[in-house]
Tab-separated table of C-alpha atoms in Angstrom:
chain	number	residue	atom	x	y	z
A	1	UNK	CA	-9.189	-3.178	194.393
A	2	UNK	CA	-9.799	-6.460	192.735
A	3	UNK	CA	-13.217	-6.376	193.792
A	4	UNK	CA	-13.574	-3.660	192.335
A	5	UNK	CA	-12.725	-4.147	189.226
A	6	UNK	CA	-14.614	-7.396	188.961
A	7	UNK	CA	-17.280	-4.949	189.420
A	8	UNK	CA	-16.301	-2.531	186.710
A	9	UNK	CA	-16.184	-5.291	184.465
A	10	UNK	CA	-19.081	-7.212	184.929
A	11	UNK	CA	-20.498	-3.578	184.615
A	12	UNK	CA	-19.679	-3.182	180.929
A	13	UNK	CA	-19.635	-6.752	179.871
A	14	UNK	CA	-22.473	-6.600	177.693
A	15	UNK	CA	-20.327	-3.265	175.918
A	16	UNK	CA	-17.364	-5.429	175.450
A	17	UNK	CA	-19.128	-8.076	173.745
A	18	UNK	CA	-20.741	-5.918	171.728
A	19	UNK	CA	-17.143	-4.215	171.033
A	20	UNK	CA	-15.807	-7.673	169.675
A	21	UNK	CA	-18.586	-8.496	167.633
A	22	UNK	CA	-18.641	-5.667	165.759
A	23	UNK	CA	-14.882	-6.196	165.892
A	24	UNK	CA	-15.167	-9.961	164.238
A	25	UNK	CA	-17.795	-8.488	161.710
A	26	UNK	CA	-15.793	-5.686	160.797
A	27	UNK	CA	-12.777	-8.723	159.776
A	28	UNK	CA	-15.635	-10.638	157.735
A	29	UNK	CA	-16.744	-8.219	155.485
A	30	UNK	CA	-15.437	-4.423	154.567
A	31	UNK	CA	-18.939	-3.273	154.618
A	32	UNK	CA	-20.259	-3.410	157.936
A	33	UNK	CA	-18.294	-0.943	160.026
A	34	UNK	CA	-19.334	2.092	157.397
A	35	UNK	CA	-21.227	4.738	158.233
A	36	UNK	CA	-23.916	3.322	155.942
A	37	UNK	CA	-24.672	-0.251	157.160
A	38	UNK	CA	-24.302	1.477	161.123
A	39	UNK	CA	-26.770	3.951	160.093
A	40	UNK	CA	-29.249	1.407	158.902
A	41	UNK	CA	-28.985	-0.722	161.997
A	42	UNK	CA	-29.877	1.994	163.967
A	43	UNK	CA	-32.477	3.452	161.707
A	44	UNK	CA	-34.380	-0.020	161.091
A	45	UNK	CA	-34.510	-0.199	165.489
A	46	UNK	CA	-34.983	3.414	166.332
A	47	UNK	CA	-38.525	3.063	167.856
A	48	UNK	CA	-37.436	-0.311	169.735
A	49	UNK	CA	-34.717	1.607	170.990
A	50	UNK	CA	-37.010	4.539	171.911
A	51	UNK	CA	-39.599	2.348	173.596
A	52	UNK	CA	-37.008	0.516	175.456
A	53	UNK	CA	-35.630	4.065	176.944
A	54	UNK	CA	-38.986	4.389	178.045
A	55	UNK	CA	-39.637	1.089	180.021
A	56	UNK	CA	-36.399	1.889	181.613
A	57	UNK	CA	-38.082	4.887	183.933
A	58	UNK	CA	-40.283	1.969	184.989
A	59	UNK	CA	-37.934	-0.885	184.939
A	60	UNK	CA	-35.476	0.895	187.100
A	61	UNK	CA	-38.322	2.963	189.669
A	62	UNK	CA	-39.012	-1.132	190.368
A	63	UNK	CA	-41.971	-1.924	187.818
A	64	UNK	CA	-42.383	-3.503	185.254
A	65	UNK	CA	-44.709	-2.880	181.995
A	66	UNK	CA	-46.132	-5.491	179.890
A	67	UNK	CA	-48.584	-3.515	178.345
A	68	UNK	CA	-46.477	-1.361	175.684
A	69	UNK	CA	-47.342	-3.167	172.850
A	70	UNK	CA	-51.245	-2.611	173.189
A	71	UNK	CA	-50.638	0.859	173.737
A	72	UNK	CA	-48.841	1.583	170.536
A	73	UNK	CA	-51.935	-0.561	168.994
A	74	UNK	CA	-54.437	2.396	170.303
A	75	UNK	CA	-52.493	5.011	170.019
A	76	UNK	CA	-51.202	4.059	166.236
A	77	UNK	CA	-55.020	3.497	165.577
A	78	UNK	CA	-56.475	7.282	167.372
A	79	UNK	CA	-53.613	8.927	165.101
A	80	UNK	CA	-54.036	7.122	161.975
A	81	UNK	CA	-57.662	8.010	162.025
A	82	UNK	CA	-57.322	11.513	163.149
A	83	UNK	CA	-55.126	12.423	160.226
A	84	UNK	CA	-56.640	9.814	157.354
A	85	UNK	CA	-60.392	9.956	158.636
A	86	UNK	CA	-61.044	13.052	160.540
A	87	UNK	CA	-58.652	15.157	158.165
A	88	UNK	CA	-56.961	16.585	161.531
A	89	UNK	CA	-53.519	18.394	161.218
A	90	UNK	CA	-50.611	16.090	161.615
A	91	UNK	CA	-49.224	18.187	164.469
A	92	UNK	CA	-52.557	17.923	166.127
A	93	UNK	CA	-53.139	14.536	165.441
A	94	UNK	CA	-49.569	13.474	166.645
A	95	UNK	CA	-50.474	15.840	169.705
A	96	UNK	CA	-53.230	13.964	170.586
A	97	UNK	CA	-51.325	10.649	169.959
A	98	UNK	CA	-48.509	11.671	172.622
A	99	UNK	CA	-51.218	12.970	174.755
A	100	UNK	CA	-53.134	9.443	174.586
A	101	UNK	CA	-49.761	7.128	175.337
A	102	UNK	CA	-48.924	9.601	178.395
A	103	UNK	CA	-52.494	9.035	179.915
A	104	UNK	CA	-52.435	5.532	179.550
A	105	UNK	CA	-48.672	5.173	181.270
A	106	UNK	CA	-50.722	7.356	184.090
A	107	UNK	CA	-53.324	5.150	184.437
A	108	UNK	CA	-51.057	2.481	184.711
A	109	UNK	CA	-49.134	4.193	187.266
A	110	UNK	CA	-52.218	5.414	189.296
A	111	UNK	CA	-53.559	1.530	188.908
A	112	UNK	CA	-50.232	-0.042	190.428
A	113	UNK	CA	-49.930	2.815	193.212
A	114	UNK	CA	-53.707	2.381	194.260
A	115	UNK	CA	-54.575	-0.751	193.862
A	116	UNK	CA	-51.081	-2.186	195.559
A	117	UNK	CA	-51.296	-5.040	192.860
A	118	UNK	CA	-47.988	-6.328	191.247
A	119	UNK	CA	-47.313	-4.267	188.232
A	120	UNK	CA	-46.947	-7.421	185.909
A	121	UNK	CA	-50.410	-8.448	186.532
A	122	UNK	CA	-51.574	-4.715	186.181
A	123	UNK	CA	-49.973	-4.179	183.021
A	124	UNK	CA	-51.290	-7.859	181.742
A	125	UNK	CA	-54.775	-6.651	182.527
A	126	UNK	CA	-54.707	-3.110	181.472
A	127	UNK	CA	-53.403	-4.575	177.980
A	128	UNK	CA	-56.089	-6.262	177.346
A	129	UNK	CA	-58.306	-3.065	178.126
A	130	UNK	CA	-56.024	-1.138	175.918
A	131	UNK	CA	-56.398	-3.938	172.713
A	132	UNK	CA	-60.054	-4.346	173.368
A	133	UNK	CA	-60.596	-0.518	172.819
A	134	UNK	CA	-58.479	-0.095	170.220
A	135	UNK	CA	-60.456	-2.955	168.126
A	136	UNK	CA	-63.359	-1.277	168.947
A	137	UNK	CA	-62.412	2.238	167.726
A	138	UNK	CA	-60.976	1.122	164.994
A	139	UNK	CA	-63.128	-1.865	163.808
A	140	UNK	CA	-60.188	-4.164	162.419
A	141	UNK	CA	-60.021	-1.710	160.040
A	142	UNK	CA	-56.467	-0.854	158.324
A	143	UNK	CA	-55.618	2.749	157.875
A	144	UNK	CA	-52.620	4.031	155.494
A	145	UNK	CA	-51.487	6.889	153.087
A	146	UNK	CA	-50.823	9.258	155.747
A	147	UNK	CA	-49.594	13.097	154.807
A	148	UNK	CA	-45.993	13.562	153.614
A	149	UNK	CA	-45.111	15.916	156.140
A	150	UNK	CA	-45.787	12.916	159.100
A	151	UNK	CA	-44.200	10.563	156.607
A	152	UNK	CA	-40.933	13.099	156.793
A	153	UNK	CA	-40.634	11.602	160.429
A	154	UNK	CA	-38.726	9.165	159.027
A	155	UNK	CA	-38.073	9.655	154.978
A	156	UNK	CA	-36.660	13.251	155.527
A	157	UNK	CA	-32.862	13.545	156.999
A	158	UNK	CA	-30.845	16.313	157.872
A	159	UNK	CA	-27.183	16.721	156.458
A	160	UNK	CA	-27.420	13.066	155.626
A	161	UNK	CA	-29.059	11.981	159.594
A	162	UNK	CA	-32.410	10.183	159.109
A	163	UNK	CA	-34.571	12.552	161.276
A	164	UNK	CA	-36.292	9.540	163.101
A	165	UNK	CA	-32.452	8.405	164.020
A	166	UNK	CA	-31.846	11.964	165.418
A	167	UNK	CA	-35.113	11.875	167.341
A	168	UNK	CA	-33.441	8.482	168.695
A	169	UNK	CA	-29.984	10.088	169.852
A	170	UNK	CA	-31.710	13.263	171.352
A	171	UNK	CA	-34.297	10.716	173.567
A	172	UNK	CA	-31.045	8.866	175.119
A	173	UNK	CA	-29.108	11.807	175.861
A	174	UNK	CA	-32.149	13.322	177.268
A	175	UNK	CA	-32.709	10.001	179.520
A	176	UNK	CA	-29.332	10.326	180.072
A	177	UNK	CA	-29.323	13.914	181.641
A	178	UNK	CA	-32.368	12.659	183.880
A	179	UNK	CA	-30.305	9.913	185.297
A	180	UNK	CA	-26.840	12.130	185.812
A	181	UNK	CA	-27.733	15.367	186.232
A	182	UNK	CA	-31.254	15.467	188.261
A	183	UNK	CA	-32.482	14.771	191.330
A	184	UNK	CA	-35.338	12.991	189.784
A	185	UNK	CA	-33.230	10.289	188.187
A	186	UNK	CA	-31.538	10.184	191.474
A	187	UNK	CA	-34.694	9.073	193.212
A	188	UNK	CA	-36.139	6.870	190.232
A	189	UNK	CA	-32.980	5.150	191.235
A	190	UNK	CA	-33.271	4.992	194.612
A	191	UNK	CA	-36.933	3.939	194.355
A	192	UNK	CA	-36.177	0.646	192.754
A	193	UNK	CA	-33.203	-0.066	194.968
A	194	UNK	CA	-35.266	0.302	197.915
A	195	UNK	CA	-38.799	1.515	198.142
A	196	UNK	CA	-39.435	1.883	202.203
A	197	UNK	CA	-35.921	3.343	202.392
A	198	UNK	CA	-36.501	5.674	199.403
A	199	UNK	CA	-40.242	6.473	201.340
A	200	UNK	CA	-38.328	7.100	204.786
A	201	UNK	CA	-35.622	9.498	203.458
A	202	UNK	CA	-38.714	11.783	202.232
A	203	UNK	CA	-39.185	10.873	198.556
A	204	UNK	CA	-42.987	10.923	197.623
A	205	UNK	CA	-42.713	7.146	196.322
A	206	UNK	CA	-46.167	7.000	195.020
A	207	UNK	CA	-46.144	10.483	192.748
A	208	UNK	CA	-43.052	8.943	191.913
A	209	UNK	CA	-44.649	5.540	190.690
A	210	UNK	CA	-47.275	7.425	188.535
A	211	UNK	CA	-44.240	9.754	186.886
A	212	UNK	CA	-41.803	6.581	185.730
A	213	UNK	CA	-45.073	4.838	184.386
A	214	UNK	CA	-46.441	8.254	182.713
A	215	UNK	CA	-42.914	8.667	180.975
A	216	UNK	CA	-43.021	5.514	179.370
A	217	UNK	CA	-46.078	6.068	178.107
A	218	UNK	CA	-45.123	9.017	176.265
A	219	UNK	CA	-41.780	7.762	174.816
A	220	UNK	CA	-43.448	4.903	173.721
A	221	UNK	CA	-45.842	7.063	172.015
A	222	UNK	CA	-43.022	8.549	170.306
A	223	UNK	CA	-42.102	5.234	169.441
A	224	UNK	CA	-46.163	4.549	167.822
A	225	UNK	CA	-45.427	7.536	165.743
A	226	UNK	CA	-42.079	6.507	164.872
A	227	UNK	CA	-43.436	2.860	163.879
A	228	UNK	CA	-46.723	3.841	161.919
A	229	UNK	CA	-44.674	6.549	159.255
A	230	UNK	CA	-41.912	3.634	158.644
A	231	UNK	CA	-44.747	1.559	157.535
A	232	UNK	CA	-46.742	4.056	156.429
A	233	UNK	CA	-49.765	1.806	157.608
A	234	UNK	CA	-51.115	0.666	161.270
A	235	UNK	CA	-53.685	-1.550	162.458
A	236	UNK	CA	-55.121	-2.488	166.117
A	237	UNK	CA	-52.364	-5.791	165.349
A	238	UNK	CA	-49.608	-3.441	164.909
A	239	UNK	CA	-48.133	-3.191	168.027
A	240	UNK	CA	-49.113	-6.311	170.317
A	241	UNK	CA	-45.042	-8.397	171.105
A	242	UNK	CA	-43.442	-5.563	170.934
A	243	UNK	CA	-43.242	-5.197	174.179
A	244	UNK	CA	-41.421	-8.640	174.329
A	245	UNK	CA	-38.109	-6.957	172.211
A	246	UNK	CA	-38.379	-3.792	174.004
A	247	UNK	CA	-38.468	-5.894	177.234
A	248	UNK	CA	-35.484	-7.994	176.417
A	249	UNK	CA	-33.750	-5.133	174.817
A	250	UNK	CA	-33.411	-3.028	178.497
A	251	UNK	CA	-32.564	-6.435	180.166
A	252	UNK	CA	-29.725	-7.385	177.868
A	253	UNK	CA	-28.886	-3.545	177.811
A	254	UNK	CA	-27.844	-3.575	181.598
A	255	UNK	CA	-31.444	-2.058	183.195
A	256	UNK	CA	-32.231	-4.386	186.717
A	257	UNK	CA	-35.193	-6.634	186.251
A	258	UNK	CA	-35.146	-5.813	189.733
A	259	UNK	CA	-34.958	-2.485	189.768
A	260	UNK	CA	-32.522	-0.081	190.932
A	261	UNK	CA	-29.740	-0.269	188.717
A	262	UNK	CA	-28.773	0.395	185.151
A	263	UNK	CA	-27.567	3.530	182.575
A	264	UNK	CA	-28.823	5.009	179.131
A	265	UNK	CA	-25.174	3.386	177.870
């Protein structure tokens, strides 16, 4: 029973902390635990926290992805230009732009599975490709004043809920349904805990490989488009350390460096 609880607590020790800090804050100052301020916390980190969801599928399945932050560099640059210099319509543009972040988690995931090279010196490599390309598309060039109705992604609100925060609390519960409630976040699971184990009881380890890394991808598309209407501006340099933040934010956040272990709260 002791055990046990040990267990339980070293389980939600990073909650607890985070419980008395905003605790000790709340003493110092009668404006920080107000809807407002909590609101604006949130708001100002809603595509880290987005990404971070995202490298989760991969951190957990076992991997590892070091390559975020060039992806968000190409795919902020293909949508920026499809909306300010092809003239496409947002919802195609931002199409496209989800489209583009899920193939390049896939090619990630079909480089790791088929090459059998470790996924930090994939995703090191690949992020290179991804910068290179993006440089080249874009030619260093800055591209800004994007339509209202993408800007709305995170100016408009609804009954007083920035829309981009919503977007936020729908990804994690949806993440969070995957891990509880499906046999898919059952096996991401059981992937990272133990890959020849998860392989022997009959899960297609490989397909799933290519899935966790595809996923990321697209959340951390989300994530570009998030990123790119807050600024209203993106570059090929936007982007590039991100992936630093998102990484430490799923490690401090409880998600296994190792794989195998760790929840949406």
């Amino acid at each position: 029973m002791r055990k046990l609880n040990l267990s339980g607590l070293k389980k939600y020790t990073i909650m607890l902390i985070l419980l008395i800090l905003m605790g000790l804050f709340s003493l110092t100052s009668p404006y920080f635990f107000t809807l407002r301020n909590l609101t604006n916390i949130v708001t100002q980190n809603t595509y880290f926290i987005i990404a971070a969801v995202g490298l989760s599928f991969v951190m957990i399945g076992g991997g590892i992805d070091l390559s975020v932050g060039y992806q968000m560099s190409l795919v902020g640059v293909i949508t920026a230009m499809c909306m300010t210099l092809y003239h496409f319509p947002v919802w195609v543009s931002v199409g496209l732009g989800l489209l583009l972040g899920t193939f390049l988690g896939l090619v990630n995931g079909l480089i790791v599975t088929n090459i059998k090279v470790f996924p930090f010196i994939v995703t090191i490599a690949t992020s290179t490709v991804f910068q290179g390309i993006s440089y080249l598309i874009s030619k260093a060039q800055t591209y800004r004043n994007y339509p209202e109705s993408f800007l709305w992604l995170t100016k408009g609100d609804v009954l007083g809920i920035p829309i981009d925060v919503m977007l936020t609390i729908l990804v994690v519960l949806f993440a969070s349904f995957v891990y509880y409630k499906t046999n898919f976040g059952w096996n991401v699971l059981a992937l990272g805990g133990n890959e020849e184990a998860a392989r022997l009881a009959g899960i297609k380890t490989k397909g799933m490989k290519v899935a966790v890394y595809a996923i990321c991808g697209f959340f951390v598309a989300i994530a570009t488009m998030i990123m790119i209407s807050k600024s209203n501006t993106t570059s090929s340099a936007f982007g590039p350390g991100i992936e630093f933040t998102v990484l430490t934010a799923a490690i401090v956040g409880g998600i296994s460096f190792m794989g195998g272990e760790g929840n949406m709260l």
